Tab-separated table of C-alpha atoms and ligand atoms in Angstrom:
chain	number	residue	atom	x	y	z
Y	1	MET	CA	-13.994	-10.587	22.826
Y	2	SER	CA	-11.057	-12.328	21.235
Y	3	SER	CA	-10.270	-12.690	17.587
Y	4	THR	CA	-10.107	-16.082	15.937
Y	5	PRO	CA	-6.500	-16.711	14.950
Y	6	HIS	CA	-6.071	-17.219	11.245
Y	7	THR	CA	-3.394	-19.512	9.992
Y	8	GLU	CA	-3.340	-18.490	6.338
Y	9	ARG	CA	-1.096	-15.591	5.344
Y	10	GLU	CA	-3.429	-14.277	2.694
Y	11	ALA	CA	-5.937	-11.720	4.008
Y	12	ARG	CA	-9.564	-12.083	2.932
Y	13	ALA	CA	-10.372	-9.421	0.396
Y	14	VAL	CA	-12.931	-6.728	1.182
Y	15	ARG	CA	-14.644	-4.840	-1.648
Y	16	ILE	CA	-15.066	-1.090	-1.292
Y	17	GLY	CA	-17.030	0.049	-4.337
Y	18	ASN	CA	-15.111	-1.393	-7.278
Y	19	LEU	CA	-11.905	-1.619	-5.258
Y	20	CYS	CA	-10.596	-4.890	-3.866
Y	21	VAL	CA	-8.599	-4.491	-0.648
Y	22	GLY	CA	-6.534	-7.400	0.663
Y	23	THR	CA	-5.600	-9.311	-2.451
Y	24	GLY	CA	-4.183	-7.736	-5.560
Y	25	PRO	CA	-2.269	-4.478	-5.556
Y	26	VAL	CA	-1.723	-2.156	-2.604
Y	27	VAL	CA	-4.479	0.476	-2.789
Y	28	VAL	CA	-3.981	4.188	-2.179
Y	29	ILE	CA	-6.732	6.100	-0.395
Y	30	GLY	CA	-6.349	9.871	-0.416
Y	31	GLY	CA	-8.116	12.956	0.821
Y	32	GLU	CA	-10.330	15.350	-1.084
Y	33	ALA	CA	-7.424	17.551	-2.133
Y	34	ALA	CA	-5.465	14.931	-3.979
Y	35	ALA	CA	-5.780	13.667	-7.522
Y	36	GLY	CA	-4.884	10.116	-8.420
Y	37	PRO	CA	-5.896	7.897	-5.473
Y	38	ASP	CA	-7.833	4.633	-5.978
Y	39	ALA	CA	-10.355	5.809	-3.390
Y	40	ARG	CA	-11.045	8.978	-1.429
Y	41	TRP	CA	-11.826	9.439	2.204
Y	42	VAL	CA	-13.474	12.260	4.057
Y	43	SER	CA	-13.505	12.741	7.815
Y	44	LEU	CA	-16.519	14.590	9.157
Y	45	ARG	CA	-14.674	14.857	12.471
Y	46	GLU	CA	-12.547	17.504	10.781
Y	47	HIS	CA	-15.675	19.642	10.541
Y	48	GLY	CA	-16.402	19.043	14.216
Y	49	GLY	CA	-20.078	18.526	13.484
Y	50	ARG	CA	-20.452	22.088	12.215
Y	51	ARG	CA	-21.166	20.996	8.687
Y	52	ARG	CA	-24.212	19.018	7.653
Y	53	ALA	CA	-23.182	15.489	6.718
Y	54	GLU	CA	-25.532	15.436	3.684
Y	55	GLU	CA	-23.784	18.487	2.304
Y	56	ALA	CA	-20.214	17.320	2.984
Y	57	VAL	CA	-20.771	13.760	1.769
Y	58	GLY	CA	-22.826	14.970	-1.220
Y	59	GLU	CA	-20.060	17.348	-2.238
Y	60	ALA	CA	-17.396	14.621	-1.971
Y	61	ARG	CA	-19.633	12.248	-3.930
Y	62	ALA	CA	-20.181	14.785	-6.702
Y	63	ALA	CA	-16.451	15.476	-6.958
Y	64	PHE	CA	-15.307	11.847	-7.236
Y	65	ALA	CA	-16.879	8.903	-9.011
Y	66	GLY	CA	-14.632	6.268	-7.392
Y	67	PRO	CA	-14.939	4.543	-4.015
Y	68	LEU	CA	-15.696	7.016	-1.223
Y	69	LEU	CA	-14.991	6.310	2.459
Y	70	VAL	CA	-16.453	8.582	5.124
Y	71	GLU	CA	-15.695	8.880	8.822
Y	72	PRO	CA	-18.685	10.203	10.774
Y	73	PHE	CA	-18.497	12.872	13.454
Y	74	SER	CA	-21.426	11.330	15.298
Y	75	SER	CA	-24.138	8.739	14.736
Y	76	ALA	CA	-26.296	11.519	13.254
Y	77	ASP	CA	-24.045	11.388	10.176
Y	78	LEU	CA	-24.641	7.700	9.465
Y	79	PRO	CA	-27.765	8.029	7.236
Y	80	ALA	CA	-25.938	10.458	4.914
Y	81	ILE	CA	-22.996	8.069	4.783
Y	82	GLN	CA	-25.250	5.115	4.049
Y	83	ALA	CA	-26.910	7.050	1.222
Y	84	ALA	CA	-23.797	8.168	-0.623
Y	85	ALA	CA	-20.604	6.499	0.604
Y	86	ASP	CA	-19.011	3.136	-0.215
Y	87	ALA	CA	-17.562	2.503	3.252
Y	88	VAL	CA	-17.778	3.855	6.768
Y	89	VAL	CA	-14.613	4.666	8.702
Y	90	ILE	CA	-14.731	4.137	12.448
Y	91	GLY	CA	-12.301	6.386	14.288
Y	92	GLY	CA	-10.373	5.131	17.313
Y	93	GLU	CA	-12.568	7.240	19.604
Y	94	TRP	CA	-15.606	5.224	18.590
Y	95	ALA	CA	-14.120	1.994	19.867
Y	96	GLN	CA	-15.215	2.991	23.376
Y	97	ASP	CA	-18.848	2.990	22.306
Y	98	LEU	CA	-19.861	-0.400	20.926
Y	99	GLY	CA	-23.435	0.828	20.437
Y	100	LEU	CA	-22.170	3.274	17.838
Y	101	VAL	CA	-19.926	0.634	16.303
Y	102	GLY	CA	-22.916	-1.690	15.959
Y	103	THR	CA	-25.021	0.997	14.278
Y	104	ALA	CA	-22.211	1.728	11.819
Y	105	ALA	CA	-21.701	-1.976	11.138
Y	106	ARG	CA	-25.396	-2.436	10.340
Y	107	LEU	CA	-25.353	0.206	7.558
Y	108	GLY	CA	-24.519	-2.595	5.140
Y	109	LEU	CA	-21.288	-0.876	4.065
Y	110	PRO	CA	-17.750	-2.172	4.539
Y	111	VAL	CA	-16.222	-0.843	7.745
Y	112	VAL	CA	-12.707	0.515	8.161
Y	113	VAL	CA	-11.732	0.225	11.833
Y	114	ARG	CA	-8.990	2.688	12.789
Y	115	ARG	CA	-6.922	1.888	15.869
Y	116	GLY	CA	-7.135	4.491	18.605
Y	117	PRO	CA	-3.763	5.940	19.712
Y	118	THR	CA	-3.743	3.935	22.952
Y	119	ALA	CA	-5.695	0.841	21.876
Y	120	THR	CA	-4.026	-2.536	22.207
Y	121	LEU	CA	-4.082	-5.166	19.460
Y	122	GLU	CA	-6.792	-7.059	21.361
Y	123	GLU	CA	-9.006	-3.971	21.732
Y	124	TRP	CA	-8.569	-3.042	18.078
Y	125	LEU	CA	-9.361	-6.546	16.777
Y	126	ALA	CA	-12.332	-6.738	19.128
Y	127	VAL	CA	-13.974	-3.793	17.330
Y	128	GLY	CA	-13.658	-5.669	14.029
Y	129	ASP	CA	-15.038	-8.819	15.636
Y	130	TYR	CA	-17.926	-6.800	17.037
Y	131	CYS	CA	-18.812	-5.669	13.487
Y	132	ALA	CA	-18.690	-9.311	12.383
Y	133	ALA	CA	-20.955	-10.318	15.285
Y	134	GLU	CA	-23.406	-7.675	14.023
Y	135	GLY	CA	-23.453	-9.525	10.710
Y	136	ASN	CA	-20.896	-7.398	8.878
Y	137	ASP	CA	-17.690	-9.242	8.113
Y	138	ASP	CA	-16.488	-6.701	5.533
Y	139	VAL	CA	-13.947	-5.244	7.920
Y	140	VAL	CA	-10.644	-3.578	7.090
Y	141	LEU	CA	-8.265	-2.610	9.902
Y	142	CYS	CA	-6.380	0.678	9.743
Y	143	GLU	CA	-3.303	1.255	11.895
Y	144	SER	CA	-3.382	4.956	12.697
Y	145	GLY	CA	-0.466	5.273	15.105
Y	146	SER	CA	0.259	5.410	18.813
Y	147	ARG	CA	0.700	8.405	21.051
Y	148	THR	CA	4.407	8.808	21.789
Y	149	HIS	CA	6.918	11.597	22.350
Y	150	LEU	CA	6.664	12.412	18.638
Y	151	ALA	CA	4.447	15.265	17.469
Y	152	ARG	CA	2.330	12.947	15.338
Y	153	PRO	CA	0.979	9.502	16.156
Y	154	ALA	CA	3.761	6.966	15.545
Y	155	LEU	CA	2.733	4.259	13.103
Y	156	ASP	CA	3.184	0.818	14.651
Y	157	LEU	CA	4.033	-1.459	11.734
Y	158	ALA	CA	4.626	-4.486	13.967
Y	159	LEU	CA	1.093	-4.076	15.315
Y	160	MET	CA	-0.300	-3.629	11.801
Y	161	ARG	CA	1.402	-6.830	10.698
Y	162	ALA	CA	0.223	-8.722	13.766
Y	163	ALA	CA	-3.340	-7.522	13.150
Y	164	ARG	CA	-3.258	-8.938	9.627
Y	165	GLU	CA	-1.812	-12.256	10.798
Y	166	ARG	CA	-4.186	-12.638	13.695
Y	167	SER	CA	-7.436	-11.531	12.082
Y	168	GLY	CA	-6.974	-12.505	8.439
Y	169	ARG	CA	-8.451	-9.092	7.632
Y	170	PRO	CA	-6.876	-6.623	5.215
Y	171	VAL	CA	-4.879	-3.861	6.871
Y	172	LEU	CA	-4.262	-0.244	5.945
Y	173	ALA	CA	-1.507	2.065	7.134
Y	174	GLY	CA	-2.807	5.517	8.049
Y	175	LEU	CA	-0.118	7.936	6.927
Y	176	ALA	CA	-0.792	10.979	9.076
Y	177	GLY	CA	2.447	12.807	8.350
Y	178	GLY	CA	2.536	12.659	4.560
Y	179	ALA	CA	4.045	9.637	2.859
Y	180	ASP	CA	7.369	9.163	4.665
Y	181	LEU	CA	6.379	5.732	5.960
Y	182	ALA	CA	4.637	4.560	2.796
Y	183	ALA	CA	7.476	2.277	1.664
Y	184	PRO	CA	8.084	0.667	5.090
Y	185	ALA	CA	4.328	0.174	5.477
Y	186	VAL	CA	4.079	-1.687	2.161
Y	187	ALA	CA	7.151	-3.736	3.058
Y	188	ALA	CA	5.481	-4.605	6.380
Y	189	GLY	CA	2.466	-6.005	4.525
Y	190	ALA	CA	-0.006	-3.113	4.289
Y	191	ASP	CA	-2.822	-3.869	1.842
Y	192	GLY	CA	-3.426	-0.162	1.417
Y	193	LEU	CA	-2.158	3.274	2.329
Y	194	MET	CA	-4.588	5.790	3.769
Y	195	VAL	CA	-3.024	9.187	3.222
Y	196	ALA	CA	-4.082	11.991	5.588
Y	197	PRO	CA	-7.196	13.714	4.215
Y	198	GLU	CA	-5.497	17.117	4.144
Y	199	ALA	CA	-2.382	15.812	2.366
Y	200	GLY	CA	-2.056	16.942	-1.215
Y	201	ALA	CA	-1.223	15.375	-4.542
Y	202	GLU	CA	2.460	14.978	-3.754
Y	203	ALA	CA	1.847	12.728	-0.733
Y	204	VAL	CA	-0.597	10.638	-2.756
Y	205	ALA	CA	1.929	10.336	-5.591
Y	206	ARG	CA	4.649	9.244	-3.163
Y	207	ALA	CA	2.317	6.705	-1.568
Y	208	ARG	CA	1.473	5.379	-5.041
Y	209	GLU	CA	5.165	5.078	-5.929
Y	210	ALA	CA	5.830	3.042	-2.767
Y	211	ALA	CA	2.743	0.905	-3.409
Y	212	VAL	CA	3.958	0.125	-6.939
Y	213	LEU	CA	7.696	-0.325	-6.394
Y	214	ILE	CA	7.773	-2.009	-2.987
Y	215	GLY	CA	4.551	-3.889	-3.735
Y	216	ALA	CA	6.175	-5.355	-6.870
Y	217	VAL	CA	8.934	-6.849	-4.717
Y	218	VAL	CA	7.076	-8.028	-1.608
Y	219	ARG	CA	3.551	-8.837	-2.782
Y	220	GLN	CA	2.649	-12.137	-4.353
Y	221	GLU	CA	-0.263	-11.367	-6.616
Y	222	VAL	CA	-2.317	-14.089	-8.270
Y	223	PRO	CA	-4.265	-12.182	-10.931
Y	224	ASP	CA	-7.067	-13.993	-12.746
Y	225	THR	CA	-7.915	-11.645	-15.616
Y	226	VAL	CA	-5.881	-10.208	-18.484
Y	227	ALA	CA	-6.361	-6.684	-17.115
Y	228	THR	CA	-5.229	-7.487	-13.556
Y	229	ALA	CA	-2.308	-9.588	-14.817
Y	230	ARG	CA	-1.234	-6.672	-17.035
Y	231	GLY	CA	-1.544	-4.342	-14.075
Y	232	ALA	CA	0.732	-6.602	-12.029
Y	233	ILE	CA	3.227	-6.757	-14.921
Y	234	ASP	CA	3.196	-2.959	-15.190
Y	235	ARG	CA	4.120	-2.706	-11.492
Y	236	VAL	CA	6.982	-5.192	-11.869
Y	237	ASP	CA	8.186	-3.290	-14.959
Y	238	ALA	CA	8.110	-0.049	-12.978
Y	239	ALA	CA	10.377	-1.617	-10.355
Y	240	LEU	CA	12.595	-3.067	-13.113
Y	241	ALA	CA	12.915	0.375	-14.716
Y	242	VAL	CA	14.109	1.919	-11.454
Y	243	LEU	CA	16.633	-0.901	-10.979
Y	244	LEU	CA	17.818	-0.815	-14.611
Y	245	GLU	CA	18.464	2.923	-14.370
Y	246	ARG	CA	20.384	2.400	-11.139
Y	247	ARG	CA	22.330	-0.523	-12.585
Y	248	ALA	CA	23.322	1.482	-15.662
Y	249	ALA	CA	24.685	4.257	-13.428
Y	250	LEU	CA	26.714	1.754	-11.368
Y	251	ALA	CA	28.065	0.004	-14.472
Y	252	GLY	CA	29.087	3.460	-15.706
Y	253	VAL	CA	31.057	4.001	-12.493
Y	254	VAL	CA	32.942	0.727	-13.075
Y	255	GLN	CA	33.809	1.761	-16.662
Y	256	ARG	CA	35.419	4.968	-15.385
Y	257	LEU	CA	37.337	3.142	-12.624
Y	258	LYS	CA	38.683	0.197	-14.683
Y	259	PRO	CA	42.000	0.617	-16.489
Y	260	VAL	CA	40.208	-0.225	-19.753
Y	261	GLY	CA	36.524	0.621	-19.758
Y	262	GLY	CA	33.703	0.266	-22.282
Y	263	PHE	CA	33.336	-2.553	-24.790
Y	264	ALA	CA	37.117	-2.841	-25.023
Y	265	GLY	CA	37.332	-3.846	-21.357
Y	266	ARG	CA	34.474	-6.315	-21.429
Y	267	ASP	CA	34.891	-9.112	-18.869
Y	268	MET	CA	32.944	-12.166	-20.013
Y	269	GLU	CA	33.890	-14.233	-16.967
Y	270	ARG	CA	32.422	-11.615	-14.613
Y	271	GLU	CA	29.270	-11.569	-16.784
Y	272	ARG	CA	28.929	-15.373	-16.606
Y	273	ARG	CA	29.304	-15.297	-12.828
Y	274	LEU	CA	26.652	-12.625	-12.333
Y	275	VAL	CA	24.233	-14.549	-14.524
Y	276	ALA	CA	24.903	-17.708	-12.477
Y	277	ALA	CA	24.278	-15.810	-9.221
Y	278	MET	CA	21.043	-14.349	-10.595
Y	279	ALA	CA	19.873	-17.803	-11.699
Y	280	GLU	CA	19.732	-18.834	-8.035
Y	281	ARG	CA	17.033	-16.209	-7.494
Y	282	ALA	CA	15.425	-16.821	-10.892
Y	283	PRO	CA	15.584	-20.618	-11.110
Y	284	THR	CA	12.678	-20.871	-13.546
Y	285	LEU	CA	14.435	-18.682	-16.078
Y	286	GLY	CA	17.774	-20.246	-15.207
Y	287	GLU	CA	21.125	-19.275	-16.691
Y	288	ALA	CA	19.969	-20.025	-20.222
Y	289	GLY	CA	16.955	-17.723	-19.884
Y	290	LEU	CA	18.835	-14.961	-18.110
Y	291	ALA	CA	21.983	-14.850	-20.244
Y	292	PRO	CA	20.488	-13.089	-23.304
Y	293	VAL	CA	18.517	-10.704	-21.051
Y	294	MET	CA	21.607	-9.730	-19.100
Y	295	ASN	CA	23.660	-9.475	-22.248
Y	296	ALA	CA	21.213	-6.849	-23.525
Y	297	VAL	CA	21.227	-5.059	-20.170
Y	298	ILE	CA	25.023	-5.022	-19.969
Y	299	GLU	CA	25.417	-3.827	-23.554
Y	300	ALA	CA	22.888	-1.050	-22.954
Y	301	GLY	CA	24.980	0.033	-19.960
Y	302	LEU	CA	28.210	-0.065	-21.941
Y	303	ARG	CA	26.675	1.950	-24.811
Y	304	LEU	CA	25.392	4.517	-22.323
Y	305	ALA	CA	28.805	4.744	-20.632
Y	306	GLU	CA	30.531	5.240	-23.984
Y	307	ARG	CA	28.003	7.928	-24.965
Y	308	GLN	CA	28.469	9.727	-21.679
Y	309	GLY	CA	32.267	9.318	-21.823
Y	310	ARG	CA	32.453	11.158	-25.093
G	401	LIG	C1	30.682	-3.261	-15.069
G	401	LIG	C2	31.742	-3.908	-15.592
G	401	LIG	O1	32.070	-3.841	-16.959
G	401	LIG	C3	31.404	-4.636	-17.927
G	401	LIG	C4	29.978	-4.613	-17.654
G	401	LIG	C5	29.404	-5.487	-16.768
G	401	LIG	C6	28.041	-5.234	-16.198
G	401	LIG	O2	27.323	-4.354	-16.675
G	401	LIG	O3	27.731	-5.909	-15.213
G	401	LIG	C7	30.108	-6.619	-16.364
G	401	LIG	C8	31.350	-6.893	-16.859
G	401	LIG	C9	31.981	-6.062	-17.872
G	401	LIG	O4	31.824	-6.688	-19.124
G	401	LIG	C10	32.626	-4.743	-14.752
G	401	LIG	O5	33.720	-5.074	-15.212
G	401	LIG	O6	32.226	-5.059	-13.627
């Protein structure tokens, strides 16, 4: 089965509980151990079928009120998932068995299709298309890495990006080894980060930081409510804060290196030129809009340098 090529860049959004995946901010999905994710996921494959699904899913449900995603160990787990979860996660191993995929797709829950470690783009997209053919188009694709010489599956960000382009479906990056690849994954267009279920709060926090900071730079959000617009502004401000702190440190370096530093060595021509260069990237604000902003930024840096120089 082949996937219909999509021409538009924007992925269709898929709702998982109250979470929107595909448009809006990059979502962070964490394991049971971690506080602070937008959604939690539980893999019953971890239990190897030794734990009753009702019990495991019920426990996860009781512990977390937000969106809950569950990966079954076998088809016997599907009724428990249908009863208490907000999405079903299909592991790469399942892709071999389209009967199981069909049963999962018919639960009426959104489906997260993980790529198996040797599956090609075509094979991976075909699983999503199979869900759609079963009447369930709420499909999210999760790149979970390829088998290589590395100890852990190696995340294939080119494949993840191609999957999003080709299918028009939202894509997640499965971060098996903590959050090291969170920032590159967001830069490559991930709509969400799925942190390994056993990873703790630190990995989730690092994934969140990448989602916020890199997302602010690379993601074009078109919010349509006050709350979502404020959320988008908060993410841009977070990125601005990181850059302002870095800029202040660099400006401080220049003050120490110049023959005359601080306010006494102020170079208005250099300031005009940097504002003009910035205006090329901020044409709507333009030089007139940027000049007072940059004046405040530069003066804050000079004050800081003088304070620290004392
Ligand atoms: C950093 C410098 O010193 C001052 C501060 C500037 C800034 O923060 O960008 C620019 C020009 C100077 O007024 C510099 O000379 O480059």
